[in-house]
């Protein structure tokens, strides 16, 4: 060994010793497991925080009633999850990002100032007559009754009644000490276990039913009933319906989760009130809140009491087709008696379809066999009656009444600015009463957006599907964005089309008419910013996006989840922004003020010198920073800690290279035994995917080297000490996998070529990512750099974000479904093996073209994407 080599060897060993924080294999393994656990918890908190931000943005449109309980719950949820992210990042890099804690507390203080009770409506009465209820009172009477108060203001017929407010609920829960006992039971229970949930539900409901209502609350209810008697008649029976906070609002309807009681007498009012309160803790209701991330303490149960309508017929009206978003026909379901048969699905109701126009037209009618009905008992309660004879097959309402209901539905939809789901009842005199009105949730369009009879528009559909990340319609020329340089050429009014919903693309949203991506979700950063800018965005559309070519004029209907060829004027003209009902209300103003400290995203580019903790102005900035830095910290761990050989087990395989596996806990079945591990024992999803790519096509060895290539290799080998094979390196002959079931970190060196792959691949797409580094080679820098450009170009074609710095490639892929990410790992496994020593022929175009085309053919076969347009471009040599 030369003197220079000996010196370099000592320096390398000294640097390695300085980097090692632990030479004990078990300590190192335990350290990495702890880091990995913190990393996963950080990703989970990130997903939940972004979901809650999306919910706040939907509410901010103001077209649905909501109260301060919603605002406080969302703010609390976001703050909790953002703080968890900071804490877990601090566990990954102790003290390195300490400034984040200070930024978080500063932002939280500003939010708390906005939430301070300044003019916020608070219940000061135990009950409210329905005639004084308005939409601004949703926070104290529940959205259901607030909606009915709004309907009454419009002049539509609503049964007289009153609402038992949040104040009554709080008095009952706090003065009897029920709330603290319920909180204790909920906190100690494992709500994810169904058996536990059933037991918990029964115990809490029985607890509520056994507890006496405070005298003040009981007296207020009886007094309100007395006032109702003066309006509706002595001894009037009432319906009692839940009107919980967060019920009957967009995204959290709680449909059928709480109890309603019909034909209740004065003597049963208090017991009925407690039954409805207890229904808050039904199994379905608890599970629903749990799945929506709503805190129990934020859901107060109000109860609406309305005079019973002696219904001859009743049912539900949809102001639009619930299954086809483009169909503006009114759908009316009706049956004999009380609406219970319709809403419970007891009978197949009559169907009347009314087309809009002047005048309205009944275009379809289906009179079905209605075998039963529900009617009120003379004293109390309801009874089921079997229908026989002609009545079972007769129309439950006339065509004239169907048209009257259609007029009502249109009026309510126009007032609310969105489709409505309306429950109604008709008395013996033919008077129609509105019993409930809430937003209509419409499903995916399965027919042409133009509706029946519009084949021309149907022929213009390029593809359908995906998720509406930001609503609206936009039209323009397609512009593909795959790398940062493309942003510089993005045209005004273009339709941004990209493989991934990358946050960096947000920089051109001010110019964009619409956004379409192959992958991505509504909880991603780009989706948040698109909503902030009001740019229609359709994400996660899948393979259909490949039919979009640069320069093609398209119309993107994000609401209908359709992309059309050309400009569809009808869609652009017909699309109207719903009128904001909440706009101007104290609750809505508070939400908007709070969101200024939460939603805006200022940290977009992680390579910018401004991408640091001190520049985080919002909670969204902190989530972006923590997410980016957590992956960076995990990725850099292997650089700071050499992996002791005795901490790993050698993989027994037929590939003629040494492979070592370090199990982080659940990556190897049974933890493995002895010094070796077999491939069939591996349970790591990303490692197995990588391995499939590594072994998919046998390597035929290095390409033949021309004279210039040979001399280049000789010069590099003699002038670059890092390539001296006499120098020992722990990666010279071994390749290390660190794995768990969903995680894999591969550090490898094949000859002169270094690569690092880190991947998290599981069932939660929003957490999945792949990070890849590739560097080295034996040729001179121009050849190595050429090979790096080739590798990066391939990766971009398959959805990676890739950068080239001299002879190194840095690539990243985020947020794909499990199968998609597994396929991309196969590509990396293949490239690690088959692009080594390709740099030696980069200066020979003919030889390089042969090897390049073989690689592309192999990848097409490996990924089953032979028809991909980008692959065709590469084959033609025009990349």
Coordinates of C-alpha atoms in Angstrom, one line a residue, residues 172 178 185 202-213 274 278:
X172 CA -77.6 18.8 33.1
X178 CA -72.2 13.5 34.6
X185 CA -65.1 6.4 31.1
X202 CA -74.6 0.8 27.3
X203 CA -73.1 2.0 30.6
X204 CA -73.1 5.7 29.6
X205 CA -76.6 5.6 28.2
X206 CA -77.9 3.9 31.4
X207 CA -76.1 6.5 33.5
X208 CA -77.8 9.4 31.7
X209 CA -81.3 7.8 31.8
X210 CA -81.0 7.1 35.6
X211 CA -79.9 10.7 36.4
X212 CA -82.6 13.2 37.3
X213 CA -82.8 16.4 35.2
X274 CA -83.0 12.2 28.4
X278 CA -78.3 9.4 25.9

